[in-house]
mmCIF file of C-alpha atoms and ligand atoms in Angstrom:
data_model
loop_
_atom_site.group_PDB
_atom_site.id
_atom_site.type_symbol
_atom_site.label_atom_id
_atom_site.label_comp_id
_atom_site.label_asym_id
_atom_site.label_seq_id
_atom_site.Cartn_x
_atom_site.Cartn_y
_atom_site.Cartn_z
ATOM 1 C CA UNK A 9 159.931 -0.588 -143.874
ATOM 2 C CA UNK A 10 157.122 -1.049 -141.265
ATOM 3 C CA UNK A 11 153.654 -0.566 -142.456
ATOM 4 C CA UNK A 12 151.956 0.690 -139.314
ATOM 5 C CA UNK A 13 148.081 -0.719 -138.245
ATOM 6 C CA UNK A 14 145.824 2.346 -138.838
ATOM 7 C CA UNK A 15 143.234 3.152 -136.578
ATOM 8 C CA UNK A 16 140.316 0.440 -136.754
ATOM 9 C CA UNK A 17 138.761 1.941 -140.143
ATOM 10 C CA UNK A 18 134.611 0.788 -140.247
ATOM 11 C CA UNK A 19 134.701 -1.279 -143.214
ATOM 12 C CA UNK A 20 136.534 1.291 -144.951
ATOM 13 C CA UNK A 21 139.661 1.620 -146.971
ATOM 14 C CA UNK A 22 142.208 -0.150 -144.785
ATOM 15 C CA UNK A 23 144.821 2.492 -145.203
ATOM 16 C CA UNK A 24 148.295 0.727 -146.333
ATOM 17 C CA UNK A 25 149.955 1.357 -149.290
ATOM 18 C CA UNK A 26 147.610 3.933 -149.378
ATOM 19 C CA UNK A 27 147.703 5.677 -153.290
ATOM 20 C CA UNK A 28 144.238 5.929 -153.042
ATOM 21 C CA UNK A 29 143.990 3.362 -155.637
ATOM 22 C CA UNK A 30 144.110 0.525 -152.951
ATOM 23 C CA UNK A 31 147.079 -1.798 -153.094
ATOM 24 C CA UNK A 32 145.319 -4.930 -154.736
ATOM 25 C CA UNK A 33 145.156 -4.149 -158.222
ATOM 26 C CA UNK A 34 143.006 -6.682 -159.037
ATOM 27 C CA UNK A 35 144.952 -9.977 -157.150
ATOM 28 C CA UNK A 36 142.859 -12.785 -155.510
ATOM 29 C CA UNK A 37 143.002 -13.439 -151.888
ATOM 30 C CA UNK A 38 141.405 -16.640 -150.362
ATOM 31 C CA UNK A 39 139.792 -16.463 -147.356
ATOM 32 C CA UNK A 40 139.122 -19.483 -145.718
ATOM 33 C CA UNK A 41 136.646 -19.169 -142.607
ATOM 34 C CA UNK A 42 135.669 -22.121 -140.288
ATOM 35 C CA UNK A 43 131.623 -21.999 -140.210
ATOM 36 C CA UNK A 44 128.598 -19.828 -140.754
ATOM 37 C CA UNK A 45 126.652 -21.190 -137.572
ATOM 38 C CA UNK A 46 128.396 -18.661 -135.410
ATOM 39 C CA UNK A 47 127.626 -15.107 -135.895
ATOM 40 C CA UNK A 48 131.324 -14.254 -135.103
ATOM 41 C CA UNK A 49 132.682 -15.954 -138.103
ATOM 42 C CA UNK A 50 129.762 -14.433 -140.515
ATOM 43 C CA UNK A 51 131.301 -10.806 -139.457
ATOM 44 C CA UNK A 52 134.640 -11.462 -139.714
ATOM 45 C CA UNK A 53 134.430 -13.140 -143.330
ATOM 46 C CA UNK A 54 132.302 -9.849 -144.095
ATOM 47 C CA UNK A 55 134.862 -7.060 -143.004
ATOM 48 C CA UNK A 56 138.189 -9.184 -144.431
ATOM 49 C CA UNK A 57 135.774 -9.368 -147.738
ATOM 50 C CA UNK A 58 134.950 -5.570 -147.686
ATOM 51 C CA UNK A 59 138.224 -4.509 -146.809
ATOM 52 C CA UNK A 60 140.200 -6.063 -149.578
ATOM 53 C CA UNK A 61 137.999 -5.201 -152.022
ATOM 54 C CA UNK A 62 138.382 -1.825 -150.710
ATOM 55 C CA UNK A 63 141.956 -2.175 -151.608
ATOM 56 C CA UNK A 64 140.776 -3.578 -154.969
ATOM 57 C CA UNK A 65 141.709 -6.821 -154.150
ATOM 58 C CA UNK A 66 139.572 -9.506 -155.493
ATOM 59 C CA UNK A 67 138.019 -12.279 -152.637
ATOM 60 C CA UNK A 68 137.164 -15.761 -152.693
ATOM 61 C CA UNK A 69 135.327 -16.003 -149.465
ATOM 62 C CA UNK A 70 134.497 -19.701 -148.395
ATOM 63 C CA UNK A 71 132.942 -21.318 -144.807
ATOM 64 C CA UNK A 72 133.348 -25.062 -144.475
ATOM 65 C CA UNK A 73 130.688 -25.930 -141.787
ATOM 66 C CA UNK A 74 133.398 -27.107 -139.280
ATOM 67 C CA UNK A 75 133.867 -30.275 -141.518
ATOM 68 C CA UNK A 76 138.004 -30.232 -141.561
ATOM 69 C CA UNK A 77 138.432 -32.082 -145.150
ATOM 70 C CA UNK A 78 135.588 -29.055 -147.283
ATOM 71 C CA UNK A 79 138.285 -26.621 -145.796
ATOM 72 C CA UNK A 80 141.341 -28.360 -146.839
ATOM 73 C CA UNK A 81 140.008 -28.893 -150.458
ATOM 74 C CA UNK A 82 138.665 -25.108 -150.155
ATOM 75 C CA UNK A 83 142.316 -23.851 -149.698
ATOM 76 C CA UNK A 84 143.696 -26.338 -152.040
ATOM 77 C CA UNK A 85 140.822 -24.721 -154.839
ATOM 78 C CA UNK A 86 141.763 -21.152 -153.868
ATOM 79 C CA UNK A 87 145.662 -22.236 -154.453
ATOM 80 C CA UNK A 88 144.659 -23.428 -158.104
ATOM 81 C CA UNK A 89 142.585 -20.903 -159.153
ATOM 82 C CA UNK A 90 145.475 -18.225 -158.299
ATOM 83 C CA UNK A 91 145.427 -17.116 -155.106
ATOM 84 C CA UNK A 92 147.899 -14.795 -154.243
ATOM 85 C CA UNK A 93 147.633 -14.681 -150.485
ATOM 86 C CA UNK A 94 145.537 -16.480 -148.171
ATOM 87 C CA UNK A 95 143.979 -15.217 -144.848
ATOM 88 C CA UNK A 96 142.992 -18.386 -142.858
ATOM 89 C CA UNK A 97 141.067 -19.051 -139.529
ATOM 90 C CA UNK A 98 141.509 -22.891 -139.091
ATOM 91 C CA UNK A 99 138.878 -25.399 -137.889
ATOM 92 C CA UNK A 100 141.674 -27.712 -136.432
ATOM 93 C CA UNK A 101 144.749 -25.917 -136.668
ATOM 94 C CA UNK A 102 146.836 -29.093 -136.782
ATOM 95 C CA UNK A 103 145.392 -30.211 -140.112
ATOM 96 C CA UNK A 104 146.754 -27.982 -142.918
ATOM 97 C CA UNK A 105 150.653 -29.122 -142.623
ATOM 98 C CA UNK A 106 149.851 -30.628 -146.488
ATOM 99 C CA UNK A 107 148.513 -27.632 -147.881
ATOM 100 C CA UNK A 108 149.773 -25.058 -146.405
ATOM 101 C CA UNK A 109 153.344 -26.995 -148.437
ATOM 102 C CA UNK A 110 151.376 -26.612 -151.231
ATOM 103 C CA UNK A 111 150.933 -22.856 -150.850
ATOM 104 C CA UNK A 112 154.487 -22.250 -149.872
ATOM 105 C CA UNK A 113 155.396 -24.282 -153.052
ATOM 106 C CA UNK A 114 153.183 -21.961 -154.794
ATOM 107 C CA UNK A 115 154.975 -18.864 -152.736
ATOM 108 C CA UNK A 116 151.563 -17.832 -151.362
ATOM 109 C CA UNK A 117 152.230 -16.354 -147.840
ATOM 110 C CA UNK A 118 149.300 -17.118 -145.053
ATOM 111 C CA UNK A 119 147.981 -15.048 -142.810
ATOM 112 C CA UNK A 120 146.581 -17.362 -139.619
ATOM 113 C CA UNK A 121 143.383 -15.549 -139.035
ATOM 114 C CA UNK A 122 142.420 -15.529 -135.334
ATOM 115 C CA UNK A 123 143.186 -18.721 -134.293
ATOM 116 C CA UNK A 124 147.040 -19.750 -135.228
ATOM 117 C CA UNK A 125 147.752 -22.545 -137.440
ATOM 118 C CA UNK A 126 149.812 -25.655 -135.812
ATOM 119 C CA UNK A 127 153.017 -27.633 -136.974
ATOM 120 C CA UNK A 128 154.107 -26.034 -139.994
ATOM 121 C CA UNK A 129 157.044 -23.208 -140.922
ATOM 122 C CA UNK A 130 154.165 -21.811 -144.072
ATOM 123 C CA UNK A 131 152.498 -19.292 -142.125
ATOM 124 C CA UNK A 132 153.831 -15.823 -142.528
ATOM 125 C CA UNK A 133 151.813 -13.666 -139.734
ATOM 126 C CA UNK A 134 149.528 -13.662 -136.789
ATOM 127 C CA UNK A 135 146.637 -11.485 -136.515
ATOM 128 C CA UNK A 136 144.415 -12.310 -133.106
ATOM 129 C CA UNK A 137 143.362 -11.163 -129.475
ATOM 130 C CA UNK A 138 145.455 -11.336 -126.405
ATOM 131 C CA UNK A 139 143.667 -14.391 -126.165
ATOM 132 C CA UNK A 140 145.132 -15.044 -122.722
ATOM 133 C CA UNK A 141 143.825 -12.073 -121.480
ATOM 134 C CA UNK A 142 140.223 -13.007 -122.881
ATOM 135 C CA UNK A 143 140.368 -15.485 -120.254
ATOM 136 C CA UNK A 144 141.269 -13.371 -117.436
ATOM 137 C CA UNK A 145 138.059 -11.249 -118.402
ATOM 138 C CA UNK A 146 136.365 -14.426 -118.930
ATOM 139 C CA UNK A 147 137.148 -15.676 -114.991
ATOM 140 C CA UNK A 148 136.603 -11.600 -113.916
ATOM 141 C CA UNK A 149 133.355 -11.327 -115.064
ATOM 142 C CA UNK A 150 132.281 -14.756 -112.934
ATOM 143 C CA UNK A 151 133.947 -13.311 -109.971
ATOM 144 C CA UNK A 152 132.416 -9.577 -110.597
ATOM 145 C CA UNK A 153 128.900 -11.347 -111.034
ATOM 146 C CA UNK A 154 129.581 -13.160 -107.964
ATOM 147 C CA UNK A 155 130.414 -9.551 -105.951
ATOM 148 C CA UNK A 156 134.256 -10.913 -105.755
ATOM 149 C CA UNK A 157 135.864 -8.529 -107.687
ATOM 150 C CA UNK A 158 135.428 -5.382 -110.229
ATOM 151 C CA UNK A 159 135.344 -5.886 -113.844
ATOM 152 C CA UNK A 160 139.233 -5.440 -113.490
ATOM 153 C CA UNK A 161 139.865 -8.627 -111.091
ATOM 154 C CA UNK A 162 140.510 -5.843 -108.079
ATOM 155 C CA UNK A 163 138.799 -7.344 -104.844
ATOM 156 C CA UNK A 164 136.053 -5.593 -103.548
ATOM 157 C CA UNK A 165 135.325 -4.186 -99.880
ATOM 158 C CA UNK A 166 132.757 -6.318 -98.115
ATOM 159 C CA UNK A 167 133.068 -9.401 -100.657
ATOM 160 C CA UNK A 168 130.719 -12.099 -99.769
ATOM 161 C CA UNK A 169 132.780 -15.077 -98.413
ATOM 162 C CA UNK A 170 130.954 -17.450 -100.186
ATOM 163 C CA UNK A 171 131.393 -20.468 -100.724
ATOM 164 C CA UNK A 172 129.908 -20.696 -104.161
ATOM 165 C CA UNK A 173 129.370 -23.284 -106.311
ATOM 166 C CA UNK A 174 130.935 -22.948 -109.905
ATOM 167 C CA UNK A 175 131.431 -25.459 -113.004
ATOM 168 C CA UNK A 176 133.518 -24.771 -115.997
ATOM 169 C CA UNK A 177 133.944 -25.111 -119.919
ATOM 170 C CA UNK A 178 136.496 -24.966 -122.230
ATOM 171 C CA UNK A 179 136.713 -24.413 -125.957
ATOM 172 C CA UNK A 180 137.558 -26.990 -128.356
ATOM 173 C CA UNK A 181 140.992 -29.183 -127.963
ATOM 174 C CA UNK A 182 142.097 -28.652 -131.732
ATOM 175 C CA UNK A 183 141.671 -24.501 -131.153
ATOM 176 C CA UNK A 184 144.784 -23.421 -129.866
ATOM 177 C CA UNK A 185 143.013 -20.704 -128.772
ATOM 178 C CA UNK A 186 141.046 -22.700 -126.309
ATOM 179 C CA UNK A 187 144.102 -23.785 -123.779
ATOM 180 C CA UNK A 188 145.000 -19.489 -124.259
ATOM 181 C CA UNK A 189 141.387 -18.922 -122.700
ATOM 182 C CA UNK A 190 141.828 -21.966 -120.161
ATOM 183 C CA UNK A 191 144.923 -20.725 -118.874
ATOM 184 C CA UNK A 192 144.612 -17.127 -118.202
ATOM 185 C CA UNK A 193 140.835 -18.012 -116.673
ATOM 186 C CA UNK A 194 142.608 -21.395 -114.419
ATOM 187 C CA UNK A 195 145.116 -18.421 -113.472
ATOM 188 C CA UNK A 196 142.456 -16.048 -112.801
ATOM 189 C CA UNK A 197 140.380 -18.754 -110.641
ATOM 190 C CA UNK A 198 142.650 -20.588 -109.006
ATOM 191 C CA UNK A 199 143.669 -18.445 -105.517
ATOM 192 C CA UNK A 200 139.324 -18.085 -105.293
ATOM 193 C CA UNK A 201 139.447 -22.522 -105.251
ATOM 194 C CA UNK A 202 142.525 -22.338 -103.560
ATOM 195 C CA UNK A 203 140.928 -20.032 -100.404
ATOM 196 C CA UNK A 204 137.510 -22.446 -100.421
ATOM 197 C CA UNK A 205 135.611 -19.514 -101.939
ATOM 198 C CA UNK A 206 134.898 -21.113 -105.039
ATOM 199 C CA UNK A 207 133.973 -24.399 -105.055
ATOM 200 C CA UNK A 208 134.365 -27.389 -108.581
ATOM 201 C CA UNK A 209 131.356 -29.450 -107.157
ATOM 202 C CA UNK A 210 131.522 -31.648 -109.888
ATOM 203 C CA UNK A 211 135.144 -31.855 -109.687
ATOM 204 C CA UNK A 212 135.863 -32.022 -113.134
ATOM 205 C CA UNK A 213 138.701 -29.296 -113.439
ATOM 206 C CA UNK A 214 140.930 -30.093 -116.192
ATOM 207 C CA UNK A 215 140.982 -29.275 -119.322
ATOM 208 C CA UNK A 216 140.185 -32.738 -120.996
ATOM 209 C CA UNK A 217 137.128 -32.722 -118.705
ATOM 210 C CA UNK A 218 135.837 -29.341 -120.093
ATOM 211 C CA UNK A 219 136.488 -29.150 -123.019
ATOM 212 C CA UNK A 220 133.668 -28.939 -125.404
ATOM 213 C CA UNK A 221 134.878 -30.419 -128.991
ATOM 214 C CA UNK A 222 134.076 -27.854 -132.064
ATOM 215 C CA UNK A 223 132.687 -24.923 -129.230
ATOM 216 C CA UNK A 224 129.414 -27.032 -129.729
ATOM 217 C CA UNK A 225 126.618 -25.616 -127.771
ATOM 218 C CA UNK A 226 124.695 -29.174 -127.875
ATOM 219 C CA UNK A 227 127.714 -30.752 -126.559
ATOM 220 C CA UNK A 228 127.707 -28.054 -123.828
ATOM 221 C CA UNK A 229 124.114 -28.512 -122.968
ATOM 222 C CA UNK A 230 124.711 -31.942 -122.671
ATOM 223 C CA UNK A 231 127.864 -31.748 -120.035
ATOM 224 C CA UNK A 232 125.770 -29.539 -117.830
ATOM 225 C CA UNK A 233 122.986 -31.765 -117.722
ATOM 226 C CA UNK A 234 125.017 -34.881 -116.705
ATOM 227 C CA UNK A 235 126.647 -32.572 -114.187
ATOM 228 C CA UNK A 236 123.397 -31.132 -113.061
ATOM 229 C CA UNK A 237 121.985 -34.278 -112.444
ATOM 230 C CA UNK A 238 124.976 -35.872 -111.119
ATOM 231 C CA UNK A 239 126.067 -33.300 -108.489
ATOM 232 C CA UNK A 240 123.235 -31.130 -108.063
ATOM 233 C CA UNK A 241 120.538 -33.588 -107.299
ATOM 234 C CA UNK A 242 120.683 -32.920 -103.457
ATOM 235 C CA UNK A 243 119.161 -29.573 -104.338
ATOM 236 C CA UNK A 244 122.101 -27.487 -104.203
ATOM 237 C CA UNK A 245 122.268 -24.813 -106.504
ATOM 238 C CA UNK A 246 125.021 -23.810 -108.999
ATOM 239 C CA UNK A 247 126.443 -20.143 -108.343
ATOM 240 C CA UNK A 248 128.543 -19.545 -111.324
ATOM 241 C CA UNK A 249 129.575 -21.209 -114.727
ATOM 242 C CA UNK A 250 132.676 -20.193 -116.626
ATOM 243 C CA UNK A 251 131.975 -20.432 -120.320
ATOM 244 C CA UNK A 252 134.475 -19.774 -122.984
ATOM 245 C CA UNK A 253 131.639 -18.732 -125.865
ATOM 246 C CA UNK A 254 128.458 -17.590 -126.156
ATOM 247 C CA UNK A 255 127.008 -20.962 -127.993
ATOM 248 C CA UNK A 256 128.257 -22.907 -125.405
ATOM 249 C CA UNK A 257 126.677 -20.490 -122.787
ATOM 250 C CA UNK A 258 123.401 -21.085 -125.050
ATOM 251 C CA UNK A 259 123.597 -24.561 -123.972
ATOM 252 C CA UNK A 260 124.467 -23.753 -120.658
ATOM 253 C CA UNK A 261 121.086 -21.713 -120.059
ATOM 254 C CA UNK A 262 119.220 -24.264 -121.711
ATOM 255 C CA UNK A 263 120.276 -27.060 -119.213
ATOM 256 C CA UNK A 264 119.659 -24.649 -116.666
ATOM 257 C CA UNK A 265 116.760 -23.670 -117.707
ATOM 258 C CA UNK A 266 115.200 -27.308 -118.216
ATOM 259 C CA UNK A 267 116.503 -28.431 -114.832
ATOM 260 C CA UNK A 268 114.258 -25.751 -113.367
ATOM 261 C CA UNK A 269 116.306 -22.717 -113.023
ATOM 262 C CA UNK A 270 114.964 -19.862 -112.932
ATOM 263 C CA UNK A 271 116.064 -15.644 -113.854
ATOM 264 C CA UNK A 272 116.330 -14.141 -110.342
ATOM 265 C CA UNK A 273 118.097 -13.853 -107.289
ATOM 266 C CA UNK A 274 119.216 -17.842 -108.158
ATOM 267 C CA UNK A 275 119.876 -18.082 -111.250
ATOM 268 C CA UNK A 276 123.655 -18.485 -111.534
ATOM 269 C CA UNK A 277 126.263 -15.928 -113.205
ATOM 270 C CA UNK A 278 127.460 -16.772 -117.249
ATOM 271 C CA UNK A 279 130.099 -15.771 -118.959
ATOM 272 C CA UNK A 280 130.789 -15.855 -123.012
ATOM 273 C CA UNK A 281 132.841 -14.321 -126.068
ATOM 274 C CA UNK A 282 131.810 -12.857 -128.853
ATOM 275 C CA UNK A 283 128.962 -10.441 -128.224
ATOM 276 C CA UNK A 284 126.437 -12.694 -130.497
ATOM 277 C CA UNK A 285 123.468 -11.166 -130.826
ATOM 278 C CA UNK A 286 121.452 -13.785 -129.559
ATOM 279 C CA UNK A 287 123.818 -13.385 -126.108
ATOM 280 C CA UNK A 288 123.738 -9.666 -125.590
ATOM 281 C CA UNK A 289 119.994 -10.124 -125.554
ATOM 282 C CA UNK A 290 120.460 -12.854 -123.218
ATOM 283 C CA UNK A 291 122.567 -10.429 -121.050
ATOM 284 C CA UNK A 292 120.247 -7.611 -121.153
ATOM 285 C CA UNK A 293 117.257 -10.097 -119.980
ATOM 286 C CA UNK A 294 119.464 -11.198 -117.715
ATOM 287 C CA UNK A 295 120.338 -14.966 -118.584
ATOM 288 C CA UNK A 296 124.043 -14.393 -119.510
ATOM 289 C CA UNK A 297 125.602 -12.215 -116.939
ATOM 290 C CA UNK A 298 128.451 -11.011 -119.759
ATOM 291 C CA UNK A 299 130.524 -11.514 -123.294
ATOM 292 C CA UNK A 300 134.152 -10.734 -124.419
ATOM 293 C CA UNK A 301 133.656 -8.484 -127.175
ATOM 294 C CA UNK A 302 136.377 -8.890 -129.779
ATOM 295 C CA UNK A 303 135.931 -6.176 -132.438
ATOM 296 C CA UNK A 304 135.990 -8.444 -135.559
ATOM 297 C CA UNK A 305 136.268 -4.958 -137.699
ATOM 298 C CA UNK A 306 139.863 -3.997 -135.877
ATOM 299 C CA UNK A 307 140.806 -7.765 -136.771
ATOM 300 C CA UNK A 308 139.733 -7.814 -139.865
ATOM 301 C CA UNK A 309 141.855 -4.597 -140.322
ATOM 302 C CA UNK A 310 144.946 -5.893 -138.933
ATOM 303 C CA UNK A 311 144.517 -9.079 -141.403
ATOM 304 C CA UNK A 312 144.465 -7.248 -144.449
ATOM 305 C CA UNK A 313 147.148 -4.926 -143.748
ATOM 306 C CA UNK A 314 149.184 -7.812 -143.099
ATOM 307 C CA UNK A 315 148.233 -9.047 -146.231
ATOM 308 C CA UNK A 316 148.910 -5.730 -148.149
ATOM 309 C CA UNK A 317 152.691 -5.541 -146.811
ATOM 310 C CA UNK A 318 153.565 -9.263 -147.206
ATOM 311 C CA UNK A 319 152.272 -8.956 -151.114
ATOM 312 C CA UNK A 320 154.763 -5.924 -151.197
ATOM 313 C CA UNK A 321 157.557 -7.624 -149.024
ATOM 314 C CA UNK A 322 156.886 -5.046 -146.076
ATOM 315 C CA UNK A 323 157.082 -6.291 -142.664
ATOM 316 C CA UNK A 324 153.659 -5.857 -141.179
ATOM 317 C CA UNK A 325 153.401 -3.906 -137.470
ATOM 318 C CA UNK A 326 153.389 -7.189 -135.029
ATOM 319 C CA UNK A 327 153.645 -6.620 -131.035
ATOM 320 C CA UNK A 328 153.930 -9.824 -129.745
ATOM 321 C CA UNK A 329 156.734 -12.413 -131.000
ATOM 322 C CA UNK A 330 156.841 -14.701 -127.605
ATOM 323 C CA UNK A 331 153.827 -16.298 -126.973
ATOM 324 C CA UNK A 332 152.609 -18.169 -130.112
ATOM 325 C CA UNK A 333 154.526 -20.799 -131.065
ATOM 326 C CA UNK A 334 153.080 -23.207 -133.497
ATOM 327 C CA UNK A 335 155.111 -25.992 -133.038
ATOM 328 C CA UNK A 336 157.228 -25.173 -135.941
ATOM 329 C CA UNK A 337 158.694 -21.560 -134.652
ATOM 330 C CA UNK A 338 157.039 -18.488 -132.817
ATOM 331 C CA UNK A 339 154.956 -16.953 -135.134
ATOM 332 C CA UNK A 340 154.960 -12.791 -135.118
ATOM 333 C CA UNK A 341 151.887 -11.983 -133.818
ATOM 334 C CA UNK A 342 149.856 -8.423 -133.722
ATOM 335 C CA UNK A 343 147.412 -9.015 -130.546
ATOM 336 C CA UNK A 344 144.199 -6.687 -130.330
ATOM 337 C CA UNK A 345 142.656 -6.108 -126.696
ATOM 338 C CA UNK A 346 139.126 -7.169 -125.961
ATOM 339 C CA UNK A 347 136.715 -5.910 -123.715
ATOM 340 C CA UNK A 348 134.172 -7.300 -121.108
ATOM 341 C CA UNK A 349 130.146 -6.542 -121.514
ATOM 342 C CA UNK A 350 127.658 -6.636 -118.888
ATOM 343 C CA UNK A 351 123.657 -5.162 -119.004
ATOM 344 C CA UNK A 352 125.450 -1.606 -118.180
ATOM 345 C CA UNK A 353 127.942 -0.982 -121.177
ATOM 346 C CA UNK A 354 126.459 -2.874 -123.728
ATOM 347 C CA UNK A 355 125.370 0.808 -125.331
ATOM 348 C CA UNK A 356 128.421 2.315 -124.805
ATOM 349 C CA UNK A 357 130.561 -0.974 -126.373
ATOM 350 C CA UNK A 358 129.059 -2.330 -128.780
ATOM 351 C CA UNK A 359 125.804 0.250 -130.277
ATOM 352 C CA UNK A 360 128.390 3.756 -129.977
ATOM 353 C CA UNK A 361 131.151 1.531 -131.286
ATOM 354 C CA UNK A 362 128.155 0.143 -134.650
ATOM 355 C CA UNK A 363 128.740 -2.959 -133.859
ATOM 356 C CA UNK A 364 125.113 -3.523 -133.367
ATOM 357 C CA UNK A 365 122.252 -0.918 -133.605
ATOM 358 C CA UNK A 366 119.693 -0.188 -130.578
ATOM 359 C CA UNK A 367 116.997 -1.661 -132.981
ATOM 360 C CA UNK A 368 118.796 -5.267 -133.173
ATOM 361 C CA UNK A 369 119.666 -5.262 -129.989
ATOM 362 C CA UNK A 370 116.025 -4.470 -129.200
HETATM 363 C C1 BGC B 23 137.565 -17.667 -131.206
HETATM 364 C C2 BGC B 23 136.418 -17.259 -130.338
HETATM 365 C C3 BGC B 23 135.194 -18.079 -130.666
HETATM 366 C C4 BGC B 23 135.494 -19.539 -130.753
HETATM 367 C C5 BGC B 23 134.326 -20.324 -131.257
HETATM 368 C C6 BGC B 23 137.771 -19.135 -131.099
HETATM 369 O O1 BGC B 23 138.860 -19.528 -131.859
HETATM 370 O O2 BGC B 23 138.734 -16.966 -130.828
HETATM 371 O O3 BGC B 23 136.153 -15.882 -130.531
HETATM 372 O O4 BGC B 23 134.250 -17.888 -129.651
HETATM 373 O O5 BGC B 23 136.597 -19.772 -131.573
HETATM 374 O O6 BGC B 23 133.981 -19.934 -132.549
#
C-alpha cells in the first residue's frame, strides 16, 4: 500500500494512518538535527517535533553544534533508550556508517532528513528538496539581479552585455547537498562565463576553491576578503556573488561592507537559501538581492509520514529514485520544490504562506 504525502498540513496532524488517534501510540522517535546556530535547523527540529507528537509519537529532539562525535553519541543514546525510528539530518554524512549498523542491528529504520546520509545500506528513505534545482534558482537569481534573465533563467530583451564581475561559494564538502547546489548553479552559469558575460576575476572556480567547510559564515567572510584584496585592489568592483546560504551571504556583506561597499547602484547582487530572518531583512533593505525558500513545514511533513508508514511496513510516496545515491545504493527519495525570494514576493511567499509574520519581518 502507498501512503500518499498530504497537503503541507501547518504544524498540524500529519494525516497518515489517520484514525484520528495519530499513528504513534506512544513510540519514541529520535531526531537528530545538525546545529541550533542556523535558524533553518531550529524550524525544522520544531515542525518534525510537533508533528509526531501530533501523531502521539513521543520525540527526543537533540542539536549537536556541528561537532560530528556529540551527534554520533546522540544517535547512539536515542538507540539505547528505545528509539523506534530515527529521522536524521547529518553534519557529515559520511560519518554514521558505525551507527547507523547499530540501528539496523536494532531494526530501527532511518529517515535521512534533508541532507542524505553517505556509505551505508541502513537508511530506509529520503525526504529533501530538488536540491539541484535550488542551484539553478540560486545562479537565476544572480543573473535576474544582474538584468540577464527572469526569475525563471529566460533571457531578457535588451540584456546588458556586461561584462560583470562575479565570485562564487559553495557549501560544505561533507554536505552532499553542497556539490547538488554547485552543479545545477556551474550548469546554470557556465554558457554566461562561457560568452565573456560573466567574468571569475579571482579565478577560483572549482569546487575545492569555494567551498566553505561547515556553511561557516566566518569562513565566508574571510574568502571574500582575501579575494577582495587580492583581485579587487585596482578598484574594480565586484558585480555579483553566488552564495549557497544565507550565513555565508552574512559574511559576504560583511566583507563587502568593510572593504567599503556601499547599498546602491554598486553594491553587488547576493544570493542565499533558507529565508533566515536575519536575510529577508537583508533583502528588503536591500543587502541580499534574494533566498531559496525551502518550506521546512512541507519537509517536516514528508519526514514524518515516512516515518509513520515505515513503522507500519507501508511504502512511503517517493518521486525520485535516480539521483541520490549514497554510495551504498540509490536511496528513494521524495523531493519538495523550492522557491526564489526577492524584495517583491517576500509577502506573498513567505508572510501569506506563515512562515514569518509582517511584524518579524518588520
Ligand atoms: C541545507 C541548506 C542549508 C545548509 C546549511 C544544507 O544541507 O540543505 O538548506 O542552507 O545545509 O545549513
Amino acid at each position: 500500500m502507498v501512503v500518499s504525502l498530504a497537503a503541507c498540513s501547518q504544524g498540524g496532524s500529519g494525516g497518515s494512518g489517520g484514525d484520528g488517534e495519530g499513528a504513534g501510540s506512544g513510540q519514541l522517535v529520535g531526531v537528530a538535527m545538525p546545529t541550533k546556530s542556523s535558524e533553518r535547523w531550529i524550524q525544522d527540529g520544531d515542525a518534525v517535533k510537533e508533528q509526531l507528537e501530533a501523531e502521539g509519537f513521543k520525540v527526543d529532539l537533540q542539536y549537536a553544534e556541528d561537532d560530528i562525535p556529540t551527534q554520533v553519541s546522540q544517535i547512539e543514546n536515542m538507540i539505547t533508550k528505545g528509539a523506534e525510528a530515527l529521522i536524521i539530518a547529518s553534519i557529515d554524512g559520511t560519518t554514521l556508517t558505525q551507527v547507523l549498523q547499530d540501528a539496523a542491528d536494532a531494526d530501527i529504520p532511518v529517515i535521512a532528513y534533508d541532507r542524505l546520509i553517505r556509505d551505508t545500506e541502513n537508511v530506509s528513505y529520503y525526504a529533501s528538496f530538488d536540491n539541484y534545482k535550488v542551484g539553478v534558482q540560486q545562479a537565476n537569481s544572480v543573473l535576474n539581479g544582474l538584468g540577464l534573465v527572469d526569475l525563471e533563467g529566460a533571457p531578457v530583451d535588451g540584456a546588458p552585455e556586461g561584462p560583470f564581475n562575479i565570485e562564487m561559494f559553495a557549501g560544505s564538502p561533507d554536505d552532499n547537498n553542497a556539490t547538488f547546489f554547485w552543479d545545477g548553479a556551474q550548469d546554470t552559469l557556465k554558457p554566461f562565463i562561457d560568452a565573456g558575460t560573466l567574468v571569475v576575476k579571482s579565478g577560483q572556480t572549482s569546487f575545492e576553491q569555494a567551498a566553505t567547510l561547515r556553511w561557516d559564515g566566518e569562513t565566508a567572510q574571510k574568502r571574500m576578503e582575501n579575494i577582495l584584496t587580492s583581485s579587487y585592489s585596482d578598484g574594480t568592483q565586484v558585480d555579483g556573488v553566488l552564495s549557497p546560504y544565507d550565513g555565508i551571504s552574512r559574511g559576504i556583506i560583511s566583507a563587502l561592507t568593510d572593504a567599503g561597499y556601499a547599498t546602491g547602484e554598486e553594491w553587488p547582487i547576493i544570493s542565499g537559501q533558507d529565508a533566515e530572518l536575519d536575510s529577508v531583512k537583508a533583502i528588503n533593505s536591500g543587502e541580499q538581492f534574494a533566498t531559496i525558500f525551502k518550506d521546512t513545514r512541507k519537509l517536516a511533513t514528508a519526514a514524518v509520514e515516512m516515518t509513520v508508514a515505515v513503522l507500519n511496513d507501508e511504502e512511503p510516496e517517493v518521486n525520485n529514485t535516480e539521483d541520490y545515491d549514497n554510495g551504498s545504493f540509490v536511496v528513494p527519495s521524495y523531493l519538495l520544490d523550492s522557491q526564489i525570494v526577492v524584495k517583491d514576493n517576500i509577502t506573498e511567499v513567505l508572510v501569506d504562506s506563515g512562515y514569518w509574520t509582517e511584524e518579524e519581518i518588520g
